[in-house]
């Protein structure tokens, strides 16, 4: 059976059930009202008989006062008075004759003995038990239906005449259920016909409504199939009932296909967006994409490098802002960018000098819609020429370190074996000289000792080369860089205090998580701290700051030493290059290599001007962070070597 047919049948059955229920409630309410009306009418007649009974008894007792005033005497006198008053019996017979529901009317004493009745055979006999009509009146619909349309029975309406606060005479009006049924049948039959017609009408209306409501689904199905097959494809093939031509089934299947297509497309766009975000995060150039109305829809993290730190320490989201809100004409960069946009050229390239002296190249590339319809957006690129030169310098350093590594790997192996042979033969020569006595022997022994010391030093150099060129095995795990910084600061605290150096530390209050080899990062930071301490012969302060910049963790170590001359600065990461009398030239090269292995970067800036207040050297290294951890909004400050 088709789903459409099932739906129509289901709606029809539902509507019929609702109408049937409402019809039953309607008929039940009508029955209750008719029973209440019958009870009220017969109760009025019972009161009339009661009043007539009272009048007959009072008139008879006044006309024939009882000789015996006892209860029995009064009872007999009242019975005689009732039977002498023919008007009371005439009233009772009139009620039975003209009321369509009353079967009989009787008057009984308090003991249930019938004194007067429209049924002569019931006189002087006990009155039979009858269910009170008031019970049926207050009962439920099932009780009312059973009593009215069930087996014939007589229902009772009674009124009591009291004497001295006790029942004396009781008037009974008998209502026969058959009479009620016959009285109710005409309107009941009309109500049932009305309910039946209403049910049939509702079924037809439900069928028509369901059929009409399903017609738009056919159009929806056709449009959805066009979406799945493409606007230029042929119209969808009509399906037979066996192939699932039911509109609802077709819509369901088409929606499933659309959902699958959307999920595939969404997965592709998600992967593309992820790759694009990763590419933008690694770019040092600031990249911004604006819509035709100059509203930013894509902003790389490097843009903040050109705009400077956020105002009031609040990192506002630039996506969604207008060009004029990001670049203000009060700044040199903002003036140059706004001028490039105002030029209207398809590709505009200009330069600007920032307030801090940096040279920035600005490229504005407008994107048209490809059909001559106008501008779709604008791509703005900011490039720091000094950063480009610095990047080339870092590449050159990396190339040199790689070359040194390849060289030392071979040289270390070739030199190590001759040194070992020379040490062996030198020890043999020392043994032979020990057997010779005299001044010449002592002089020769001194020269042997000098050779031995120099050979040991040469062996240490070769061993250092081998250690530097040996591949490092990283043990990566998630680490809070705050703990790494604290461990290094505590490790160097004693030596720093001996040299009169204070270490001031600033770290965020929230974790700064990165996947690193903790021991190697500690070694890299230790080299920087010791290098800064050795640069300050007269003591001073080393500032260590850990912060987050977008998706990178930044550790900055700044000293107040003599600084590094500009001509020496490009060579400080070369192996064995040092300006210190007792330096090995390995520490900074090893630090640089450790950061390379972690996918990080190292920057250095130095001021060697003795008259400058900003004299000193600042080393900054960056490490990629775990996604979304740490905000760096608040900083904790700690000073080693001095109470603050």
Coordinates of C-alpha atoms in Angstrom, one line a residue:
X1 CA 0.0 0.0 0.0
X2 CA 1.4 3.4 -0.9
X3 CA 2.4 5.8 1.8
X4 CA 0.0 8.4 0.5
X5 CA -2.9 5.9 0.8
X6 CA -1.9 5.0 4.3
X7 CA -1.7 8.7 5.2
X8 CA -5.2 9.4 3.8
X9 CA -6.7 6.4 5.6
X10 CA -4.9 7.3 8.8
X11 CA -6.1 10.8 8.8
X12 CA -9.7 9.7 7.9
X13 CA -9.7 7.1 10.8
X14 CA -8.4 9.8 13.2
X15 CA -11.0 12.3 12.1
X16 CA -13.8 9.6 12.4
X17 CA -12.6 8.7 15.9
X18 CA -12.6 12.3 17.0
X19 CA -16.1 12.8 15.6
X20 CA -17.3 9.6 17.2
X21 CA -16.0 10.6 20.6
X22 CA -17.5 14.0 20.3
X23 CA -20.8 12.4 19.2
X24 CA -20.9 10.1 22.2
X25 CA -20.2 13.0 24.5
X26 CA -22.9 15.0 22.8
X27 CA -25.5 12.3 23.0
X28 CA -24.6 11.6 26.6
X29 CA -25.0 15.3 27.5
X30 CA -28.4 15.4 25.8
X31 CA -29.5 12.3 27.8
X32 CA -28.3 13.8 31.0
X33 CA -30.2 17.0 30.3
X34 CA -33.4 15.1 29.4
X35 CA -33.2 13.0 32.6
X36 CA -32.7 16.2 34.7
X37 CA -35.7 17.8 32.9
X38 CA -37.9 14.7 33.6
X39 CA -36.8 14.5 37.2
X40 CA -37.5 18.2 37.7
X41 CA -41.0 17.9 36.1
X42 CA -42.0 14.8 38.1
X43 CA -40.6 16.3 41.3
X44 CA -43.0 19.3 40.9
X45 CA -45.9 16.8 40.5
X46 CA -44.7 15.0 43.6
X47 CA -44.8 18.3 45.6
X48 CA -48.4 18.9 44.3
X49 CA -49.5 15.5 45.5
X50 CA -47.8 16.1 48.8
X51 CA -49.6 19.4 49.3
X52 CA -52.9 17.8 48.4
X53 CA -52.2 15.0 50.9
X54 CA -51.4 17.5 53.6
X55 CA -54.7 19.4 52.9
X56 CA -56.7 16.2 52.8
X57 CA -55.3 15.0 56.2
X58 CA -55.8 18.3 57.9
X59 CA -59.4 18.6 56.5
X60 CA -60.3 15.1 57.5
X61 CA -58.9 15.4 61.1
X62 CA -60.8 18.7 61.6
X63 CA -64.0 17.1 60.3
X64 CA -63.6 13.9 62.2
X65 CA -61.2 14.4 65.2
X66 CA -59.8 11.0 66.3
X67 CA -61.1 9.6 69.5
X68 CA -57.8 7.8 70.1
X69 CA -55.0 10.4 70.1
X70 CA -52.3 7.8 70.1
X71 CA -50.0 7.3 67.1
X72 CA -52.1 4.4 65.9
X73 CA -55.3 6.4 66.3
X74 CA -53.9 9.3 64.4
X75 CA -52.5 6.9 61.7
X76 CA -55.9 5.4 61.2
X77 CA -57.7 8.7 61.2
X78 CA -55.2 10.0 58.5
X79 CA -55.8 6.9 56.4
X80 CA -59.5 7.4 56.5
X81 CA -59.2 11.1 55.7
X82 CA -57.1 10.3 52.6
X83 CA -59.5 7.7 51.3
X84 CA -62.5 10.0 51.9
X85 CA -61.0 12.8 49.8
X86 CA -61.7 11.8 46.2
X87 CA -60.1 15.0 44.9
X88 CA -56.6 13.6 46.0
X89 CA -57.1 10.4 44.1
X90 CA -58.4 12.3 41.1
X91 CA -55.2 14.4 41.1
X92 CA -53.1 11.3 41.3
X93 CA -54.9 9.7 38.4
X94 CA -54.6 12.8 36.3
X95 CA -50.9 12.8 36.7
X96 CA -50.6 9.2 35.6
X97 CA -53.0 9.9 32.7
X98 CA -51.3 13.0 31.3
X99 CA -47.6 12.5 32.2
X100 CA -45.8 10.5 29.5
X101 CA -43.3 9.0 31.9
X102 CA -45.2 8.4 35.2
X103 CA -46.5 4.8 35.8
X104 CA -48.2 5.3 39.2
X105 CA -48.5 7.6 42.2
X106 CA -48.8 6.2 45.7
X107 CA -49.0 7.5 49.3
X108 CA -47.5 5.2 52.0
X109 CA -47.0 5.5 55.7
X110 CA -43.7 5.6 57.5
X111 CA -43.6 1.8 57.6
X112 CA -44.0 1.3 53.8
X113 CA -47.6 0.3 53.8
X114 CA -49.5 1.7 50.8
X115 CA -52.5 3.8 52.0
X116 CA -53.6 5.2 48.6
X117 CA -52.5 4.5 45.1
X118 CA -53.5 4.9 41.5
X119 CA -53.0 1.1 41.3
X120 CA -56.0 -0.4 43.4
X121 CA -54.2 -3.7 43.8
X122 CA -51.3 -2.1 45.7
X123 CA -53.5 -0.6 48.4
X124 CA -52.9 -2.1 51.9
X125 CA -49.8 -3.9 50.5
X126 CA -46.1 -3.1 51.3
X127 CA -44.6 -0.6 48.8
X128 CA -41.9 -2.4 46.6
X129 CA -38.3 -1.2 46.5
X130 CA -37.5 1.2 43.7
X131 CA -34.2 2.9 42.7
X132 CA -34.4 6.6 43.2
X133 CA -34.5 8.7 40.0
X134 CA -32.1 11.1 41.7
X135 CA -29.4 8.4 41.7
X136 CA -29.7 8.0 38.0
X137 CA -29.7 11.7 37.5
X138 CA -26.4 12.2 39.3
X139 CA -24.8 9.0 37.9
X140 CA -22.5 8.7 34.9
X141 CA -23.4 8.3 31.3
X142 CA -23.0 4.5 31.4
X143 CA -25.4 4.2 34.4
X144 CA -28.0 6.5 32.8
X145 CA -27.8 4.6 29.5
X146 CA -28.2 1.2 31.2
X147 CA -31.2 2.4 33.3
X148 CA -33.0 4.1 30.5
X149 CA -32.3 1.6 27.6
X150 CA -31.8 -1.5 29.7
X151 CA -34.4 -3.9 31.1
X152 CA -37.7 -2.2 32.1
X153 CA -37.9 -1.0 35.7
X154 CA -39.6 1.7 37.7
X155 CA -37.7 4.6 39.2
X156 CA -39.0 6.5 42.2
X157 CA -39.4 10.1 43.1
X158 CA -40.5 10.6 46.8
X159 CA -41.6 13.5 49.0
X160 CA -42.1 13.1 52.8
X161 CA -44.7 14.6 55.1
X162 CA -43.4 14.9 58.7
X163 CA -45.1 14.9 62.0
X164 CA -43.3 15.9 65.2
X165 CA -40.0 15.8 63.2
X166 CA -40.5 12.2 62.0
X167 CA -41.7 10.8 58.7
X168 CA -45.5 10.4 58.7
X169 CA -46.7 10.0 55.1
X170 CA -44.6 9.5 51.9
X171 CA -45.6 10.4 48.4
X172 CA -44.1 8.1 45.7
X173 CA -44.2 9.0 42.0
X174 CA -43.1 6.0 39.9
X175 CA -41.3 6.7 36.6
X176 CA -41.0 3.7 34.3
X177 CA -37.8 3.4 32.2
X178 CA -39.7 2.2 29.2
X179 CA -41.7 5.4 29.2
X180 CA -38.4 7.4 29.4
X181 CA -37.0 5.3 26.5
X182 CA -40.1 5.9 24.3
X183 CA -40.0 9.6 25.2
X184 CA -36.3 10.0 24.3
X185 CA -36.2 7.9 21.2
X186 CA -37.2 10.6 18.7
X187 CA -34.6 13.2 19.6
X188 CA -32.1 10.4 20.2
X189 CA -32.6 9.0 16.7
X190 CA -32.1 12.5 15.3
X191 CA -28.9 13.0 17.3
X192 CA -27.5 9.7 16.1
X193 CA -28.2 10.6 12.5
X194 CA -26.6 13.9 13.0
X195 CA -23.5 12.2 14.5
X196 CA -23.4 9.7 11.7
X197 CA -23.6 12.4 9.0
X198 CA -21.0 14.5 10.8
X199 CA -18.7 11.4 10.9
X200 CA -19.1 10.7 7.2
X201 CA -18.6 14.4 6.4
X202 CA -15.4 14.5 8.5
X203 CA -14.1 11.4 6.8
X204 CA -14.7 12.9 3.3
X205 CA -13.2 16.2 4.5
X206 CA -10.1 14.4 5.9
X207 CA -9.6 12.5 2.8
X208 CA -9.8 15.6 0.6
X209 CA -7.6 17.6 3.0
X210 CA -4.9 14.9 3.1
X211 CA -5.0 14.5 -0.7
X212 CA -4.8 18.3 -1.2
X213 CA -2.1 18.7 1.4
X214 CA 0.1 16.1 -0.3
X215 CA 0.0 17.8 -3.7
X216 CA 2.7 20.4 -2.8
X217 CA 4.9 17.5 -1.8
X218 CA 4.9 16.5 -5.5
X219 CA 6.2 19.9 -6.4
X220 CA 8.7 19.9 -3.6
X221 CA 9.9 16.5 -4.7
X222 CA 10.4 17.7 -8.2
X223 CA 12.4 20.8 -7.1
X224 CA 14.5 18.7 -4.8
X225 CA 15.3 16.3 -7.5
X226 CA 16.4 19.2 -9.7
X227 CA 18.7 20.3 -7.0
X228 CA 20.3 16.8 -6.7
X229 CA 20.6 16.3 -10.5
X230 CA 21.6 19.9 -11.4
X231 CA 19.6 22.7 -13.0
X232 CA 20.9 21.9 -16.5
X233 CA 20.1 18.2 -16.4
X234 CA 17.0 16.5 -17.8
X235 CA 13.9 16.3 -15.7
X236 CA 13.8 13.5 -13.2
X237 CA 12.3 10.3 -14.4
X238 CA 8.8 9.5 -13.1
X239 CA 8.8 6.5 -10.9
X240 CA 6.3 3.8 -10.7
X241 CA 4.6 2.7 -7.5
X242 CA 7.0 -0.3 -7.3
X243 CA 10.0 2.0 -7.7
X244 CA 8.9 4.4 -5.0
X245 CA 6.8 6.9 -6.9
X246 CA 5.1 7.8 -3.6
X247 CA 5.7 11.6 -3.2
X248 CA 6.6 11.3 0.5
X249 CA 9.1 8.4 -0.2
X250 CA 10.6 10.4 -3.1
X251 CA 11.0 13.5 -0.9
X252 CA 12.6 11.4 1.9
X253 CA 15.1 9.8 -0.5
X254 CA 15.9 13.1 -2.2
X255 CA 16.5 14.8 1.1
X256 CA 18.8 12.0 2.1
X257 CA 20.8 12.5 -1.1
X258 CA 20.9 16.2 -0.5
X259 CA 22.1 15.6 3.0
X260 CA 24.9 13.4 1.8
X261 CA 25.9 15.9 -0.8
X262 CA 25.9 18.7 1.8
X263 CA 27.9 16.6 4.2
X264 CA 30.5 15.9 1.5
X265 CA 30.6 19.5 0.5
X266 CA 30.9 20.6 4.2
X267 CA 33.7 18.2 4.8
X268 CA 35.6 19.6 1.7
X269 CA 35.0 23.2 2.8
X270 CA 36.1 22.3 6.4
X271 CA 39.3 20.7 5.2
X272 CA 39.9 23.7 2.9
X273 CA 39.3 26.2 5.7
X274 CA 41.6 24.2 8.0
X275 CA 44.4 24.3 5.4
X276 CA 43.8 27.9 4.8
X277 CA 43.9 28.8 8.5
X278 CA 47.1 26.8 9.0
X279 CA 48.6 28.6 6.0
X280 CA 47.6 32.0 7.3
X281 CA 48.9 31.2 10.8
X282 CA 52.4 30.4 9.4
X283 CA 52.6 33.5 7.2
X284 CA 54.5 36.4 8.4
X285 CA 52.7 38.7 6.0
X286 CA 49.5 40.3 7.1
X287 CA 46.7 39.2 4.9
X288 CA 43.2 40.7 5.0
X289 CA 40.2 40.0 2.6
X290 CA 37.5 42.6 2.3
X291 CA 34.1 42.4 0.7
X292 CA 32.9 45.0 -1.9
X293 CA 31.6 47.2 1.0
X294 CA 35.0 47.1 2.7
X295 CA 34.1 44.7 5.5
X296 CA 36.8 42.2 6.6
X297 CA 35.9 38.5 6.1
X298 CA 39.3 37.0 6.6
X299 CA 42.2 38.2 8.7
X300 CA 45.5 36.5 9.4
X301 CA 47.2 36.4 12.8
X302 CA 50.2 38.4 11.5
X303 CA 48.1 41.5 11.0
X304 CA 48.5 42.4 14.7
X305 CA 52.3 42.5 14.2
X306 CA 51.7 45.6 11.9
X307 CA 48.8 47.2 13.9
X308 CA 50.5 46.8 17.3
X309 CA 49.1 45.5 20.5
X310 CA 45.3 45.9 21.1
X311 CA 44.1 49.0 22.9
X312 CA 43.6 48.5 26.7
X313 CA 44.9 45.0 26.4
X314 CA 41.7 43.8 24.7
X315 CA 42.1 41.7 21.6
X316 CA 39.1 42.7 19.5
X317 CA 37.9 40.5 16.7
X318 CA 38.7 42.2 13.4
X319 CA 36.5 39.9 11.2
X320 CA 33.3 41.8 10.4
X321 CA 34.7 45.2 10.9
X322 CA 35.0 47.8 8.2
X323 CA 38.3 49.0 6.7
X324 CA 38.0 52.4 8.4
X325 CA 37.6 50.7 11.8
X326 CA 40.8 48.7 11.4
X327 CA 43.0 51.3 9.7
X328 CA 42.6 54.8 11.0
X329 CA 44.1 57.8 9.2
X330 CA 45.9 58.9 12.4
X331 CA 48.6 56.3 11.9
X332 CA 51.1 56.0 9.0
X333 CA 50.0 52.5 8.1
X334 CA 46.3 53.5 8.2
X335 CA 47.0 56.6 6.0
X336 CA 48.9 54.5 3.4
X337 CA 46.3 51.7 3.3
X338 CA 43.3 54.1 2.9
X339 CA 45.2 55.9 0.2
X340 CA 45.9 52.7 -1.7
X341 CA 42.2 51.7 -1.5
X342 CA 41.2 55.2 -2.7
X343 CA 43.4 55.0 -5.7
X344 CA 41.0 52.6 -7.4
X345 CA 43.8 50.7 -9.3
X346 CA 43.4 47.0 -9.9
X347 CA 46.8 46.3 -8.3
X348 CA 48.3 49.0 -6.1
X349 CA 51.7 48.6 -4.4
X350 CA 53.1 51.2 -2.0
X351 CA 55.4 51.5 1.0
X352 CA 54.9 53.1 4.4
X353 CA 57.3 53.8 7.3
X354 CA 55.7 53.0 10.7
X355 CA 56.2 55.0 13.8
X356 CA 58.8 52.5 15.1
X357 CA 60.8 52.8 11.9
X358 CA 59.7 49.6 10.2
X359 CA 59.3 49.6 6.5
X360 CA 56.0 48.0 5.3
X361 CA 55.1 47.1 1.7
X362 CA 51.4 47.4 1.0
X363 CA 49.7 45.5 -1.8
X364 CA 46.1 46.0 -2.7
X365 CA 44.7 43.5 -5.2
X366 CA 41.1 43.9 -6.3
X367 CA 39.0 40.8 -7.2
X368 CA 36.4 41.2 -9.9
X369 CA 33.5 38.8 -10.6
X370 CA 35.0 37.5 -13.8
X371 CA 32.0 38.6 -16.0
X372 CA 32.6 42.4 -15.9
X373 CA 30.0 42.9 -13.2
X374 CA 32.2 44.8 -10.8
X375 CA 34.4 44.4 -7.8
X376 CA 33.7 41.4 -5.5
X377 CA 36.3 42.2 -2.9
X378 CA 39.8 43.3 -2.2
X379 CA 42.9 41.4 -0.9
X380 CA 45.2 43.5 1.2
X381 CA 48.8 42.2 1.9
X382 CA 51.2 43.8 4.5
X383 CA 54.8 42.7 4.3
X384 CA 57.6 43.8 6.6
X385 CA 60.8 44.2 4.4
X386 CA 63.0 43.8 7.5
X387 CA 61.2 40.5 8.4
X388 CA 61.7 39.2 4.9
X389 CA 65.4 39.9 5.3
X390 CA 65.4 38.4 8.7
X391 CA 63.7 35.3 7.3
X392 CA 66.4 35.0 4.7
X393 CA 69.0 35.3 7.4
X394 CA 67.3 32.5 9.4
X395 CA 67.3 30.3 6.3
X396 CA 71.0 31.0 5.8
X397 CA 71.7 30.1 9.4
X398 CA 69.7 26.9 9.1
X399 CA 71.6 26.1 5.9
X400 CA 74.9 26.7 7.6
X401 CA 73.9 24.5 10.6
X402 CA 72.8 21.8 8.3
X403 CA 76.1 22.0 6.4
X404 CA 78.1 22.0 9.7
X405 CA 76.1 19.0 10.8
X406 CA 76.9 17.0 7.7
X407 CA 80.6 18.1 7.9
X408 CA 81.0 17.3 11.5
X409 CA 79.4 13.9 11.1
X410 CA 82.2 12.9 8.7
X411 CA 85.0 14.8 10.3
X412 CA 84.3 13.5 13.8
X413 CA 84.4 9.9 12.6
X414 CA 87.7 10.5 10.6
X415 CA 89.5 12.4 13.3
X416 CA 88.4 10.2 16.3
X417 CA 90.3 7.1 15.1
X418 CA 93.7 8.9 14.6
X419 CA 93.3 10.6 18.0
X420 CA 92.8 7.2 19.7
X421 CA 95.9 5.8 18.0
X422 CA 98.0 8.8 19.0
X423 CA 96.8 8.5 22.6
X424 CA 97.8 4.9 22.7
X425 CA 101.3 5.5 21.3
X426 CA 101.8 8.5 23.6
X427 CA 101.1 6.4 26.6
X428 CA 103.7 3.9 25.4
X429 CA 106.2 6.7 24.9
X430 CA 105.5 7.9 28.4
X431 CA 106.2 4.4 29.8
X432 CA 109.5 4.2 28.0
X433 CA 110.6 7.7 29.2
X434 CA 109.9 6.6 32.7
X435 CA 112.7 4.1 32.5
X436 CA 115.2 6.8 31.4
X437 CA 116.8 9.1 34.0
X438 CA 118.3 12.5 33.6
X439 CA 117.5 16.1 32.7
X440 CA 116.7 15.2 29.1
X441 CA 114.3 12.6 30.2
X442 CA 112.5 15.1 32.4
X443 CA 112.3 17.6 29.6
X444 CA 110.9 15.0 27.2
X445 CA 108.3 13.9 29.8
X446 CA 107.1 17.5 30.1
X447 CA 106.6 17.7 26.3
X448 CA 104.7 14.4 26.4
X449 CA 102.4 15.8 29.1
X450 CA 101.7 18.8 27.0
X451 CA 100.9 16.6 24.0
X452 CA 98.6 14.5 26.1
X453 CA 96.6 17.5 27.4
X454 CA 96.2 19.0 23.9
X455 CA 95.1 15.6 22.5
X456 CA 92.5 15.3 25.3
X457 CA 91.2 18.8 24.4
X458 CA 91.1 17.9 20.8
X459 CA 89.1 14.7 21.7
X460 CA 86.6 16.8 23.6
X461 CA 86.2 19.1 20.6
X462 CA 85.6 16.1 18.3
X463 CA 83.2 14.6 20.8
X464 CA 81.3 17.9 20.9
X465 CA 81.0 17.9 17.2
X466 CA 79.7 14.4 17.2
X467 CA 77.2 15.2 19.9
X468 CA 75.9 18.2 17.9
X469 CA 75.6 16.3 14.7
X470 CA 74.0 13.3 16.3
X471 CA 70.2 13.1 15.6
X472 CA 68.2 14.1 18.7
X473 CA 65.3 11.8 19.8
X474 CA 62.4 13.9 20.9
X475 CA 60.1 12.7 23.7
X476 CA 57.0 14.9 23.0
X477 CA 54.2 15.3 25.5
X478 CA 51.8 18.0 26.5
X479 CA 53.5 20.4 28.9
X480 CA 52.5 23.6 30.6
X481 CA 55.3 26.0 29.6
X482 CA 54.8 27.9 32.9
X483 CA 56.2 24.9 34.7
X484 CA 59.2 24.7 32.3
X485 CA 60.0 28.3 32.9
X486 CA 59.7 28.0 36.7
X487 CA 62.0 24.9 36.7
X488 CA 64.8 26.7 34.8
X489 CA 64.5 29.9 36.9
X490 CA 64.7 27.9 40.2
X491 CA 67.6 25.9 38.8
X492 CA 69.7 29.0 38.1
X493 CA 68.5 31.0 41.2
X494 CA 71.7 30.3 43.2
X495 CA 74.1 31.2 40.5
X496 CA 72.2 34.3 39.6
X497 CA 72.3 35.6 43.1
X498 CA 76.1 34.9 43.3
X499 CA 76.6 37.1 40.2
X500 CA 74.2 39.8 41.5
X501 CA 71.6 39.2 38.8
X502 CA 67.9 39.3 39.4
X503 CA 65.4 37.3 37.3
X504 CA 62.0 38.9 36.8
X505 CA 59.3 36.5 35.5
X506 CA 55.9 37.4 34.0
X507 CA 53.6 34.5 33.1
X508 CA 49.8 34.2 32.4
X509 CA 47.5 32.9 35.1
X510 CA 46.1 30.2 32.8
X511 CA 48.0 27.2 31.4
X512 CA 50.1 27.7 28.2
X513 CA 50.1 24.2 26.8
X514 CA 52.4 23.0 24.0
X515 CA 53.5 19.5 22.8
X516 CA 57.3 19.6 23.5
X517 CA 60.3 17.7 24.9
X518 CA 60.4 19.3 28.3
X519 CA 64.1 18.6 29.0
X520 CA 65.3 20.0 25.6
X521 CA 63.2 23.2 26.0
X522 CA 64.6 23.6 29.5
X523 CA 68.1 23.2 28.1
X524 CA 67.3 25.9 25.4
X525 CA 66.0 28.3 28.0
X526 CA 68.9 27.6 30.4
X527 CA 71.4 28.5 27.6
X528 CA 69.6 31.8 27.1
X529 CA 69.5 32.7 30.9
X530 CA 73.2 31.8 31.4
X531 CA 74.1 33.7 28.2
X532 CA 72.3 36.8 29.7
X533 CA 73.9 36.4 33.1
X534 CA 77.4 36.2 31.5
X535 CA 76.7 39.3 29.5
X536 CA 76.2 41.4 32.7
X537 CA 79.5 41.5 34.6
X538 CA 78.3 44.1 37.0
X539 CA 74.9 42.5 37.7
X540 CA 71.5 43.6 36.6
X541 CA 68.1 42.2 35.8
X542 CA 67.0 39.5 33.4
X543 CA 63.4 39.8 32.3
X544 CA 61.7 36.5 31.4
X545 CA 58.2 36.8 29.9
X546 CA 55.9 34.0 28.8
X547 CA 52.8 35.0 26.8
X548 CA 50.5 33.8 24.0
X549 CA 50.4 35.4 20.6
X550 CA 47.5 33.9 18.7
X551 CA 48.4 30.2 18.2
X552 CA 52.0 30.5 19.4
X553 CA 53.6 30.5 22.9
X554 CA 56.3 33.2 23.1
X555 CA 59.2 33.2 25.6
X556 CA 61.2 36.4 25.8
X557 CA 64.5 36.7 27.7
X558 CA 65.9 40.2 27.9
X559 CA 69.2 41.2 29.7
X560 CA 70.8 44.5 30.5
X561 CA 74.3 43.6 29.3
X562 CA 76.7 45.3 26.9
X563 CA 74.7 44.1 23.8
X564 CA 75.9 42.5 20.6
X565 CA 77.4 44.7 17.9
X566 CA 75.4 44.8 14.6
X567 CA 78.3 43.3 12.6
X568 CA 78.4 40.3 14.9
X569 CA 74.7 39.7 15.3
X570 CA 74.1 37.7 12.1
X571 CA 76.8 35.1 13.3
X572 CA 75.7 34.4 16.9
X573 CA 73.9 31.1 16.0
X574 CA 76.9 29.7 14.1
X575 CA 78.6 26.7 15.8
X576 CA 81.8 27.6 17.7
X577 CA 81.3 31.3 17.2
X578 CA 81.6 33.3 20.4
X579 CA 82.7 36.7 21.6
X580 CA 83.5 35.6 25.1
X581 CA 87.0 34.7 26.2
X582 CA 85.9 31.4 27.7
X583 CA 82.9 30.7 25.6
X584 CA 82.4 27.5 23.6
X585 CA 80.2 28.8 20.9
X586 CA 77.8 25.9 21.2
X587 CA 75.0 27.1 23.5
X588 CA 73.1 29.4 21.1
X589 CA 73.6 27.0 18.2
X590 CA 72.2 24.2 20.3
X591 CA 69.2 26.4 21.4
X592 CA 68.5 27.2 17.7
X593 CA 68.6 23.6 16.8
X594 CA 66.2 22.6 19.6
X595 CA 63.7 25.1 18.5
X596 CA 63.9 24.0 14.9
X597 CA 63.2 20.4 15.9
X598 CA 60.0 21.6 17.7
X599 CA 58.8 23.6 14.7
X600 CA 59.6 26.9 16.5
X601 CA 61.6 30.0 15.6
X602 CA 64.2 32.3 17.3
X603 CA 64.5 36.0 17.0
X604 CA 67.1 38.3 18.6
X605 CA 67.4 42.1 18.8
X606 CA 70.3 43.9 20.6
X607 CA 71.4 47.4 21.4
X608 CA 75.1 47.9 22.0
X609 CA 75.0 51.6 22.5
X610 CA 76.5 52.3 25.9
X611 CA 74.6 55.6 26.2
X612 CA 71.2 54.1 25.4
X613 CA 68.7 53.4 28.2
X614 CA 67.6 50.3 26.3
X615 CA 71.0 48.7 26.1
X616 CA 71.0 44.9 26.2
X617 CA 69.9 41.9 24.2
X618 CA 66.5 40.2 23.9
X619 CA 66.1 36.6 22.7
X620 CA 62.6 35.6 21.7
X621 CA 61.5 32.1 20.7
X622 CA 58.1 30.9 19.6
X623 CA 56.6 27.4 19.9
X624 CA 53.3 26.2 18.4
X625 CA 50.6 25.8 21.1
X626 CA 47.9 23.2 21.5
X627 CA 44.6 24.6 20.0
X628 CA 42.5 26.9 22.1
X629 CA 44.4 26.6 25.4
X630 CA 45.3 29.6 27.4
X631 CA 44.4 33.2 27.0
X632 CA 47.3 35.1 28.5
X633 CA 45.0 37.9 29.5
X634 CA 46.4 38.2 33.1
X635 CA 50.0 37.9 34.1
X636 CA 51.7 36.8 37.3
X637 CA 55.0 38.6 38.0
X638 CA 57.8 37.0 40.0
X639 CA 61.3 38.3 40.7
X640 CA 64.2 36.0 41.7
X641 CA 67.0 37.6 43.6
X642 CA 65.0 40.5 45.1
X643 CA 61.8 40.9 47.1
X644 CA 59.2 43.0 45.3

